[in-house]
PDB file of C-alpha atoms and ligand atoms in Angstrom:
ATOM      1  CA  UNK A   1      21.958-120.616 134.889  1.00 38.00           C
ATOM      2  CA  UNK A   2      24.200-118.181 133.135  1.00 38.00           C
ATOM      3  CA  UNK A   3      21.340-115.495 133.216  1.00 35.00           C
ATOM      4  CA  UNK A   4      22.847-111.739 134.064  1.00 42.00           C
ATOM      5  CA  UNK A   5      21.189-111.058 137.005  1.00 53.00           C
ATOM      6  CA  UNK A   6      21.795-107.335 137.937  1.00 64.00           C
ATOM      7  CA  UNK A   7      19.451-105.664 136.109  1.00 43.00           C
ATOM      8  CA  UNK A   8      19.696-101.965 136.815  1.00 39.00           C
ATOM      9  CA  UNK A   9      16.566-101.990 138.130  1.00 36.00           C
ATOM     10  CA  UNK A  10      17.576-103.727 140.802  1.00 43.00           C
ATOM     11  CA  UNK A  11      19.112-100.792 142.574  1.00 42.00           C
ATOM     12  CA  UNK A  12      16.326 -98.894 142.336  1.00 38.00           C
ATOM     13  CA  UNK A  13      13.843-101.918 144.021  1.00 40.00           C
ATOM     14  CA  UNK A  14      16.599-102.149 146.744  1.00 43.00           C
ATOM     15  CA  UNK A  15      16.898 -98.327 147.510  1.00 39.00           C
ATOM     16  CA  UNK A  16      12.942 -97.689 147.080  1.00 31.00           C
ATOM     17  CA  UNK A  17      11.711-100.949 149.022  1.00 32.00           C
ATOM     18  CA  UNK A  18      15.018-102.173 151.658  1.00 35.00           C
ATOM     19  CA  UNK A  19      12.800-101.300 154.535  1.00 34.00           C
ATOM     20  CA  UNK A  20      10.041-103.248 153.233  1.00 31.00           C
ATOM     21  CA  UNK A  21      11.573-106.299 152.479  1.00 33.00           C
ATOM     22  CA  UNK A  22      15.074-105.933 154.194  1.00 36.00           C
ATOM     23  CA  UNK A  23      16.094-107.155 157.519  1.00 35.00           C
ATOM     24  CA  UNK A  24      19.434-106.504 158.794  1.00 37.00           C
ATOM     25  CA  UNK A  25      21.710-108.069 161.353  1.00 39.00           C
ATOM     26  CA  UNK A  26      24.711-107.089 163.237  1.00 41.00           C
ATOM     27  CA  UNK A  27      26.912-110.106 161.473  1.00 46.00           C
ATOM     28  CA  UNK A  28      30.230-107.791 159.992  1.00 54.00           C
ATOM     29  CA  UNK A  29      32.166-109.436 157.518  1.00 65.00           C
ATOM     30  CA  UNK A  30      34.294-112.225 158.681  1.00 73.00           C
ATOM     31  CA  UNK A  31      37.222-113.891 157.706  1.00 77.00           C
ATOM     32  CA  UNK A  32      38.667-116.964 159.192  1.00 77.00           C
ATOM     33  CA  UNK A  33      42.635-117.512 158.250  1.00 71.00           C
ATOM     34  CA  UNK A  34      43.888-120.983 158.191  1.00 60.00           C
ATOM     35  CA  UNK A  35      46.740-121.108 161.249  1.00 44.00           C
ATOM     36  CA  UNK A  36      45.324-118.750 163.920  1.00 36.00           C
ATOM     37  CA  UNK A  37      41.506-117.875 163.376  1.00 35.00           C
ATOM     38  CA  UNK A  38      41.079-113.960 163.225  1.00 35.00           C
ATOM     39  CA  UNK A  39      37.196-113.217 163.334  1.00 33.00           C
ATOM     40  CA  UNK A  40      36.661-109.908 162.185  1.00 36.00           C
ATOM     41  CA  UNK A  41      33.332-109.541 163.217  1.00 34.00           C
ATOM     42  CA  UNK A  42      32.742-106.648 164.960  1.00 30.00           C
ATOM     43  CA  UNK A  43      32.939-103.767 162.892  1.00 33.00           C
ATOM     44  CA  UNK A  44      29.263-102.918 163.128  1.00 34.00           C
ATOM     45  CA  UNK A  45      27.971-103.264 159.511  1.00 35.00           C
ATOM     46  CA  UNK A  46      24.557-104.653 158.721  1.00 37.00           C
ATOM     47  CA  UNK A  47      23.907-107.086 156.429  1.00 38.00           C
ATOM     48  CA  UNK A  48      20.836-108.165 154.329  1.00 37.00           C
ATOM     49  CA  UNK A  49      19.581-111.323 154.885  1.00 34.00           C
ATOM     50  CA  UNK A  50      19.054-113.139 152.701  1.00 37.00           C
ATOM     51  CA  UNK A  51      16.063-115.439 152.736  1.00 35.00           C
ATOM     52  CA  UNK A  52      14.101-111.728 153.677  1.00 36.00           C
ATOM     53  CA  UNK A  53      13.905-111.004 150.316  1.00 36.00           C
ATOM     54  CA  UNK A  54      12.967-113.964 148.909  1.00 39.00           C
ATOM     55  CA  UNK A  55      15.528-115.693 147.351  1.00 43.00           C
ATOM     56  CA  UNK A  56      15.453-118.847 149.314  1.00 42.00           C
ATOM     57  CA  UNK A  57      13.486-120.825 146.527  1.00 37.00           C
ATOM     58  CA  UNK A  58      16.048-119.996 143.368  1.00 42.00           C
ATOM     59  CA  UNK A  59      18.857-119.998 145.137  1.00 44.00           C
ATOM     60  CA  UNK A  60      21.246-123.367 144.396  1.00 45.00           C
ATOM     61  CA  UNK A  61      21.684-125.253 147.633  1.00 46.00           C
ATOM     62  CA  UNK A  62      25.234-124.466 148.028  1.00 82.00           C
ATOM     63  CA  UNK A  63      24.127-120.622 147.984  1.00 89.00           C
ATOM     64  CA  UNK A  64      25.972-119.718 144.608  1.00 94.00           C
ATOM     65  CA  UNK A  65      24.318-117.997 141.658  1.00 94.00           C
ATOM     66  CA  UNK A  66      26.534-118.326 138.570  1.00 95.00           C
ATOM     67  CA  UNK A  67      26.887-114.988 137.062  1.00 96.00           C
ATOM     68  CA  UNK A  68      28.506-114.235 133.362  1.00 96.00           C
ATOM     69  CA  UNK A  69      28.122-111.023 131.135  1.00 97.00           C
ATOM     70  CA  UNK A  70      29.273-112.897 127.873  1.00 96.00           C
ATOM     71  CA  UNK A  71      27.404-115.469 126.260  1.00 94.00           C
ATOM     72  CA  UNK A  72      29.857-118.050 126.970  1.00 94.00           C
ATOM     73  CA  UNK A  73      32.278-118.755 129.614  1.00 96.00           C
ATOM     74  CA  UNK A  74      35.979-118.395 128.939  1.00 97.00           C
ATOM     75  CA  UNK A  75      38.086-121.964 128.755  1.00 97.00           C
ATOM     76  CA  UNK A  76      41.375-122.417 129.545  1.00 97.00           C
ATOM     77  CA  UNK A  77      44.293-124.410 128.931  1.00 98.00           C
ATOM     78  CA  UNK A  78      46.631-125.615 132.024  1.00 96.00           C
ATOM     79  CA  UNK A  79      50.007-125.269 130.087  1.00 97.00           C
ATOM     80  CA  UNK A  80      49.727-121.934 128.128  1.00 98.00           C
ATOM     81  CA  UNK A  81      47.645-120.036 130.480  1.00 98.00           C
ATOM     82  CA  UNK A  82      49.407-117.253 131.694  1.00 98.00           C
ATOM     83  CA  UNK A  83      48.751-113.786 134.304  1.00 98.00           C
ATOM     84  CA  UNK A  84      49.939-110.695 133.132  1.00 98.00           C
ATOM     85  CA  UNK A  85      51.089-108.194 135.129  1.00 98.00           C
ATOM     86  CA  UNK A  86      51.598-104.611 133.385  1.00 98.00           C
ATOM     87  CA  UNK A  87      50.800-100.684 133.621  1.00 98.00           C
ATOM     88  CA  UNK A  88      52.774 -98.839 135.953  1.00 98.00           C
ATOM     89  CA  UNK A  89      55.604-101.715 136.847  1.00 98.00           C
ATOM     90  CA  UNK A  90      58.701-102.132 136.543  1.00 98.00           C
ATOM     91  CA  UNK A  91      58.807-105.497 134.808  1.00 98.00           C
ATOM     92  CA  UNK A  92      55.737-106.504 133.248  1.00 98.00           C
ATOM     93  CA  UNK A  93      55.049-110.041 134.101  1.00 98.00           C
ATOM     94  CA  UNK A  94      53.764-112.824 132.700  1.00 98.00           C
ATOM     95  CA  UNK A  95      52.925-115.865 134.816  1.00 98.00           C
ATOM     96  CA  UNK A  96      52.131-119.612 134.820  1.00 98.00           C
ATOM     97  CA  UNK A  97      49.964-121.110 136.851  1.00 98.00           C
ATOM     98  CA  UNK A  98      53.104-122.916 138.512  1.00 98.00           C
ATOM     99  CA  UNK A  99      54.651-119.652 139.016  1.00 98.00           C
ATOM    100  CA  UNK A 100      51.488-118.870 140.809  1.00 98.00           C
ATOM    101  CA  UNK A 101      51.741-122.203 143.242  1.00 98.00           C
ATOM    102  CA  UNK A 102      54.732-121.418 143.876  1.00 98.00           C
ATOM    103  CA  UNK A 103      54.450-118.260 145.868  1.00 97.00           C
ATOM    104  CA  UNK A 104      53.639-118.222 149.452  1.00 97.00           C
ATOM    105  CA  UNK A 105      49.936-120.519 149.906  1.00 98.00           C
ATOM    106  CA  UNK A 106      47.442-118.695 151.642  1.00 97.00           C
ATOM    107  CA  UNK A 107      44.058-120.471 152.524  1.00 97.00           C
ATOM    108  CA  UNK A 108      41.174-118.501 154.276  1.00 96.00           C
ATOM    109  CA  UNK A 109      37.383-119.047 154.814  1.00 95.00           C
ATOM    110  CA  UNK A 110      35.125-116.427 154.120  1.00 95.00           C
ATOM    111  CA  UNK A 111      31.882-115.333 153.013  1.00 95.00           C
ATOM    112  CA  UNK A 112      30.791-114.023 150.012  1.00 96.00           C
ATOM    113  CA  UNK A 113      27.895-111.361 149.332  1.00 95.00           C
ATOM    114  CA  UNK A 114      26.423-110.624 146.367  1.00 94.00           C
ATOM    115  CA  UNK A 115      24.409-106.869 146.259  1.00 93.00           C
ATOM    116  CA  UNK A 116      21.554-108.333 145.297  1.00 91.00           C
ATOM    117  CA  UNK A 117      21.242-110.379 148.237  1.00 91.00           C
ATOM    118  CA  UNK A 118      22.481-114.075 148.447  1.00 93.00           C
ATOM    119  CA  UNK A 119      25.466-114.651 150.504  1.00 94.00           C
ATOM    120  CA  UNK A 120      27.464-118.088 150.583  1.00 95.00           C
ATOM    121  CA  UNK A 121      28.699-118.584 154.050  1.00 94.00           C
ATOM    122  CA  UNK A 122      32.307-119.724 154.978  1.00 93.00           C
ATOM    123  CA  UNK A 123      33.649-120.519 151.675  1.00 95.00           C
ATOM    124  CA  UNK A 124      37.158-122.092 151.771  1.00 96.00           C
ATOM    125  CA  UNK A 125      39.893-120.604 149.284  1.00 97.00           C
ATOM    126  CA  UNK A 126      43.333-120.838 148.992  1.00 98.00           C
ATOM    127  CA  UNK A 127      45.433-118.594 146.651  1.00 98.00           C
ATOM    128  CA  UNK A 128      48.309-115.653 146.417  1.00 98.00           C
ATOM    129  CA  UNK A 129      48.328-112.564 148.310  1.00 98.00           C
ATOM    130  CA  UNK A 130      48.533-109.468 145.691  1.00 98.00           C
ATOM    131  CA  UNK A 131      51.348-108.345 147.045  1.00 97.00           C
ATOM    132  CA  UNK A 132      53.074-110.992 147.072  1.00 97.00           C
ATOM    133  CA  UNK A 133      52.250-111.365 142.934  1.00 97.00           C
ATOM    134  CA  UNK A 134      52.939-107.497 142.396  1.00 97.00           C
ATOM    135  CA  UNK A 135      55.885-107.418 144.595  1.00 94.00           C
ATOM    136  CA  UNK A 136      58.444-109.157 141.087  1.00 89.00           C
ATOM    137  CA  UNK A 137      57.203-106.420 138.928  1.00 97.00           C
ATOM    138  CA  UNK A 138      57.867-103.640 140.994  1.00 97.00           C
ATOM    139  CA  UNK A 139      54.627-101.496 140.837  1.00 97.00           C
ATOM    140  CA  UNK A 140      55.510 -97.478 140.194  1.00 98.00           C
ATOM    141  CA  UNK A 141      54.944 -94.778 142.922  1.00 97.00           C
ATOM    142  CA  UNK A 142      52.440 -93.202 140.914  1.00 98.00           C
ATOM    143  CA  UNK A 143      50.354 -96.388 140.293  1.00 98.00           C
ATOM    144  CA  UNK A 144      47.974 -96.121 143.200  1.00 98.00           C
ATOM    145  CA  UNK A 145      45.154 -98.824 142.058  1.00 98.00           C
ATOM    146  CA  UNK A 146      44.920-101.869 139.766  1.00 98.00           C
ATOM    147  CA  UNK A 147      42.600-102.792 137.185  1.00 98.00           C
ATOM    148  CA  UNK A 148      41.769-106.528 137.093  1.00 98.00           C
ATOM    149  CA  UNK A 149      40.554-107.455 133.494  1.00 98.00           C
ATOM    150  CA  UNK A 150      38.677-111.059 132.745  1.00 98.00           C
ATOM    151  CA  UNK A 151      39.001-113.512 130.076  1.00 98.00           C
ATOM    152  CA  UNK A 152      35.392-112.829 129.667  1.00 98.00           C
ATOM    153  CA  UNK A 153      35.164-109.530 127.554  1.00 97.00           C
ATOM    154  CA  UNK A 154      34.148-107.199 128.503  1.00 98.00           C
ATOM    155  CA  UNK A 155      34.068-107.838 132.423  1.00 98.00           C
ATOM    156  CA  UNK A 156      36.455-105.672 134.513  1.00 98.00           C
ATOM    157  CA  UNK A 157      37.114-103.652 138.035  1.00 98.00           C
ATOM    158  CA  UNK A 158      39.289-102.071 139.711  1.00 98.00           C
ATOM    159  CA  UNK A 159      40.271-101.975 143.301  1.00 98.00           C
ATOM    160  CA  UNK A 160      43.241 -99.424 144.972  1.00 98.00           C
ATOM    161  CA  UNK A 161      46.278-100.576 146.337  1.00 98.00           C
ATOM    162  CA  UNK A 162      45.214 -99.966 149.400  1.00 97.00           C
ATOM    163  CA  UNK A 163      42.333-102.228 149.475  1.00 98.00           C
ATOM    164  CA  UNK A 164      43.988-105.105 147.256  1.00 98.00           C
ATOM    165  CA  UNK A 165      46.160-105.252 150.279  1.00 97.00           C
ATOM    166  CA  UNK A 166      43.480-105.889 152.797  1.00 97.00           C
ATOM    167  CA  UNK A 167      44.149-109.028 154.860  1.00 96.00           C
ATOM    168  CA  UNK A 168      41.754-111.355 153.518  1.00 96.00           C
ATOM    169  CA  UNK A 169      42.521-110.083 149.628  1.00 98.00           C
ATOM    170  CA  UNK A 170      43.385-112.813 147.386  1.00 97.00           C
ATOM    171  CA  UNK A 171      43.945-114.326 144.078  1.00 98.00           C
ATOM    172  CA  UNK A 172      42.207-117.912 144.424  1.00 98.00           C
ATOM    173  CA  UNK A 173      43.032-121.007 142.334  1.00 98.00           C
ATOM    174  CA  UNK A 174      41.522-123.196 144.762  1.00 97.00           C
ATOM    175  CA  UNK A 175      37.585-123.191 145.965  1.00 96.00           C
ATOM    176  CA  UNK A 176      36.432-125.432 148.740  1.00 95.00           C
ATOM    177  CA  UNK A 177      39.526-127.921 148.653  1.00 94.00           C
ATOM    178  CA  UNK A 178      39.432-127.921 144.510  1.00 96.00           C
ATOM    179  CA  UNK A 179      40.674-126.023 141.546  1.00 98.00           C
ATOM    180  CA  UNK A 180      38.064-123.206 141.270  1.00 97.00           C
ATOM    181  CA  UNK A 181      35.587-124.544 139.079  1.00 96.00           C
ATOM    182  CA  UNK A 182      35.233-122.884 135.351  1.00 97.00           C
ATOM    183  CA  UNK A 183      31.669-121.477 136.483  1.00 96.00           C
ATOM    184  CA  UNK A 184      33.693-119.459 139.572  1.00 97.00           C
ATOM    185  CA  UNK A 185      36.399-118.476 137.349  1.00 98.00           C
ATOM    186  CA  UNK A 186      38.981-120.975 136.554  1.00 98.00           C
ATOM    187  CA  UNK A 187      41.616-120.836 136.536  1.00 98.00           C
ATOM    188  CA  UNK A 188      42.119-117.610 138.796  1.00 98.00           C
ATOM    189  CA  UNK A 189      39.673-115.351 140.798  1.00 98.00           C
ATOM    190  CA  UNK A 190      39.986-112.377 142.844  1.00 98.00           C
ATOM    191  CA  UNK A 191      38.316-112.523 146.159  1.00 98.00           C
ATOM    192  CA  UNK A 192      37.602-109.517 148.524  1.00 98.00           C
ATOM    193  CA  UNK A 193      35.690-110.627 151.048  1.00 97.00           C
ATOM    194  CA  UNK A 194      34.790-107.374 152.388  1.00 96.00           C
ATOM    195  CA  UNK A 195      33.361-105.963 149.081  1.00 97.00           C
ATOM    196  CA  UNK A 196      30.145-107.234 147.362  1.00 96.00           C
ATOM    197  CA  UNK A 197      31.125-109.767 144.674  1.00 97.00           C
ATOM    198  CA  UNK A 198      31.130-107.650 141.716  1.00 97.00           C
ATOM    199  CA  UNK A 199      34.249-106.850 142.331  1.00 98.00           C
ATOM    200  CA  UNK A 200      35.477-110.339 142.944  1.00 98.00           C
ATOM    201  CA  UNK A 201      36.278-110.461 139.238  1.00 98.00           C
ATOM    202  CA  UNK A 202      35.792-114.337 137.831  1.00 98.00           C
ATOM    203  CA  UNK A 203      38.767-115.520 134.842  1.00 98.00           C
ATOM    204  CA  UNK A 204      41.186-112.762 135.796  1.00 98.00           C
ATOM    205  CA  UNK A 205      43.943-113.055 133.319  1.00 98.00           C
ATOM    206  CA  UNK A 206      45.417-109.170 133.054  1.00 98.00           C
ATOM    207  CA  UNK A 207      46.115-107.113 136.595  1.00 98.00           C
ATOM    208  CA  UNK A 208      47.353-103.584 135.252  1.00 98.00           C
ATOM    209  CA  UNK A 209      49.007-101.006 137.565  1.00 98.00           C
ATOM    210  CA  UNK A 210      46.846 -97.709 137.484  1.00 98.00           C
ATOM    211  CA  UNK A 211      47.329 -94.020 138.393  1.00 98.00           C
ATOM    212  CA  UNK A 212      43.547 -93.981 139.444  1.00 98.00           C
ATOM    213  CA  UNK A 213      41.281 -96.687 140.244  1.00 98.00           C
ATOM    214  CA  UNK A 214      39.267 -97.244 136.455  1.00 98.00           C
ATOM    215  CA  UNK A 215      34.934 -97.742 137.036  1.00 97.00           C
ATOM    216  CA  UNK A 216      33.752-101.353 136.743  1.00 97.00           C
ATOM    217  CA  UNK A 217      31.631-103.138 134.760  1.00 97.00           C
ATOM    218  CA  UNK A 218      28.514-102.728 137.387  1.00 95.00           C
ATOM    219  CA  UNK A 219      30.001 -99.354 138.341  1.00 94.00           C
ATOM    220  CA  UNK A 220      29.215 -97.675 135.075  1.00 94.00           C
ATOM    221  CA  UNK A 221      25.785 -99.390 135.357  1.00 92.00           C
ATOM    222  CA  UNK A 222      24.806 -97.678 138.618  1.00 92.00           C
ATOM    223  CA  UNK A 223      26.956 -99.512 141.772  1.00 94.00           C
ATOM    224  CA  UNK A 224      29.094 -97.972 143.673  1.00 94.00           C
ATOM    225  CA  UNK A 225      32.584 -98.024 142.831  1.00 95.00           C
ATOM    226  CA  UNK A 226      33.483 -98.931 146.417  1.00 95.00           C
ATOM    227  CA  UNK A 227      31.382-101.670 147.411  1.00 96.00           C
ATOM    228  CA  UNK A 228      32.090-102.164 150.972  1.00 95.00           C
ATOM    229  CA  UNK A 229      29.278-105.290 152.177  1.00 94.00           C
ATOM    230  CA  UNK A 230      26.696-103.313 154.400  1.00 90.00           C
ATOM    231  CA  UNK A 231      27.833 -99.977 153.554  1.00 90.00           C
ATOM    232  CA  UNK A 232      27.304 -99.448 149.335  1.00 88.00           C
ATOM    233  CA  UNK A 233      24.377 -98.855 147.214  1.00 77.00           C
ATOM    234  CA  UNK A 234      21.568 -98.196 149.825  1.00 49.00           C
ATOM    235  CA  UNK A 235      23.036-100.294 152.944  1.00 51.00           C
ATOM    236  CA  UNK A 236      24.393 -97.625 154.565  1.00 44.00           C
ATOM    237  CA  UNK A 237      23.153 -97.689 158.111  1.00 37.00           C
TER     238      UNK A 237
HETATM  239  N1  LIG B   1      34.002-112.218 134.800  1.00 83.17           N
HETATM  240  C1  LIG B   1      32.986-112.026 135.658  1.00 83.17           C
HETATM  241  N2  LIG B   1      33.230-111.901 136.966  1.00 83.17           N
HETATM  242  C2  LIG B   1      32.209-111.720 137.831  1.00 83.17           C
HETATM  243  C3  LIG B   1      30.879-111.583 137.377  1.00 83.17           C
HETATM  244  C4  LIG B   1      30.640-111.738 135.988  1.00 83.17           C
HETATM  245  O1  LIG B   1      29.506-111.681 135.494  1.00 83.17           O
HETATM  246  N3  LIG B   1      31.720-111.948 135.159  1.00 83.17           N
HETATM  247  N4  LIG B   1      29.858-111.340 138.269  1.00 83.17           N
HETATM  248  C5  LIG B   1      30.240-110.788 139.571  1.00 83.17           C
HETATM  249  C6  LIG B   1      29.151-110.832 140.525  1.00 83.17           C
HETATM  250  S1  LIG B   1      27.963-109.623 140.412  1.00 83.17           S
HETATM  251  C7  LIG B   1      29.104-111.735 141.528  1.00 83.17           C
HETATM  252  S2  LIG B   1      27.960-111.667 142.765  1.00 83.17           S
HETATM  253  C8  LIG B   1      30.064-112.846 141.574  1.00 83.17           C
HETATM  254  C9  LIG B   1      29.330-114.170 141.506  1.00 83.17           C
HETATM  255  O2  LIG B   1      30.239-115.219 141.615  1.00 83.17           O
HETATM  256  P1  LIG B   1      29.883-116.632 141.042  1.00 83.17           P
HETATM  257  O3  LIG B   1      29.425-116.468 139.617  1.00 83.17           O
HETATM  258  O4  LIG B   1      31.154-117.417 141.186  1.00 83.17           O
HETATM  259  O5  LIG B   1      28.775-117.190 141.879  1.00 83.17           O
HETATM  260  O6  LIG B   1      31.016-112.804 140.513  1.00 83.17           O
HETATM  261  C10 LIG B   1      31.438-111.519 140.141  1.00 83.17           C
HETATM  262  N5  LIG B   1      32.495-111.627 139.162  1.00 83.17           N
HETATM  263 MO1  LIG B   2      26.710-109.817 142.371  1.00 83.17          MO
END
């Protein structure tokens, strides 16, 4: 099911009817990190839930709803695949999927919201830090965000440096044990745990140093551009 599925009028159902068909918990956004479990649950935002507005039925029995803008969804080939890293740096970059693996392995297990309300509890993903990817190309003083382009055209969004370098921030290449799947965004997909998933952009292949954070694809179409889980587009409590 490759159907787009935030139609604009989405936002105003959510906004006009959340305290119709919207129940909210105390959960927070948690993130457990592989090595020493850090729950960061207590931070007092509200979350939808999910089977209140009626998505039990269509909802895949793992939770996920595959979402794509472009007709098809990008390929990609093991050997010539490459990350670029450019804008505001230093060196721009250009790396493998080995150079990837080889930086320092972090694995986590978080959840993941969408806006329009599924979630997909404790999902396991391993992957770089951004920092730790930025850190060869030397990002400028006066880039303050990055822009985080797809493979599929014309998906993109932005996040600053401040909250690429949240804690639980990362560039997966593994989902639940395996290579993230095409559908999720194979080879590489940013995660931000924190943030609704629009802005955990799927086939990332271009991370460009900014002076400003640049509006998403969803943003320009209505979200907000910072799209803290509980707290964005008619959560806030
Ligand atoms: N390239 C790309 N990334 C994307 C999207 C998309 O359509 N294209 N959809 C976003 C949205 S709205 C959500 S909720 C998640 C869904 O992740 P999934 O398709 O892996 O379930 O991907 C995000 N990243
Ligand atoms: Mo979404």
């Amino acid at each position: 099911m490759a159907t787009p599925e935030h139609p604009q009028e989405n936002i105003g159902q959510r906004r006009v009817g959340r305290g119709a068909f919207l129940g909210v918990v105390g959960l927070g956004v948690g993130t457990l990190f592989a090595g020493g479990a850090i729950s960061r649950a207590t931070r007092g935002i509200t979350q939808p839930v999910t089977d209140s507005v009626g998505l039990a039925g269509v909802i895949p029995s793992d939770g996920w709803r595959i979402y794509t803008v472009a007709a098809t969804m990008p390929t990609f080939d093991e050997q010539s695949w490459r990350l670029t890293i450019d804008g505001l740096v230093r060196t721009p970059l250009s790396l493998s999927l080995a150079d990837l693996r080889d930086l320092p392995r972090v694995d986590q297990v978080s959840s993941f919201y969408c806006v329009t309300g599924w979630v997909v509890k404790n999902v396991k993903w391993a992957g770089v830090r951004i920092d730790d990817v930025l850190k060869a190309a030397g990002p400028q003083a006066a880039g303050t965000a990055l822009t985080f382009t797809s493979s599929e055209r014309p998906y993109v969004d932005s996040l600053t440096l401040k909250q690429a370098r949240l804690p639980d921030v990362l560039l997966a290449y593994e989902q639940d044990g395996k290579p993230v799947p095409r559908v999720h965004g194979a080879p590489l997909r940013l995660v931000i745990p924190e943030m609704y998933g629009y802005k955990s952009v799927k086939w990332v292949e271009r991370i460009t140093v900014t002076p400003e954070a640049e509006v998403g694809y969803w943003e320009v179409r209505g979200y907000d551009r910072d799209a803290w889980v509980g707290k964005s587009n008619g959560y806030e409590s």
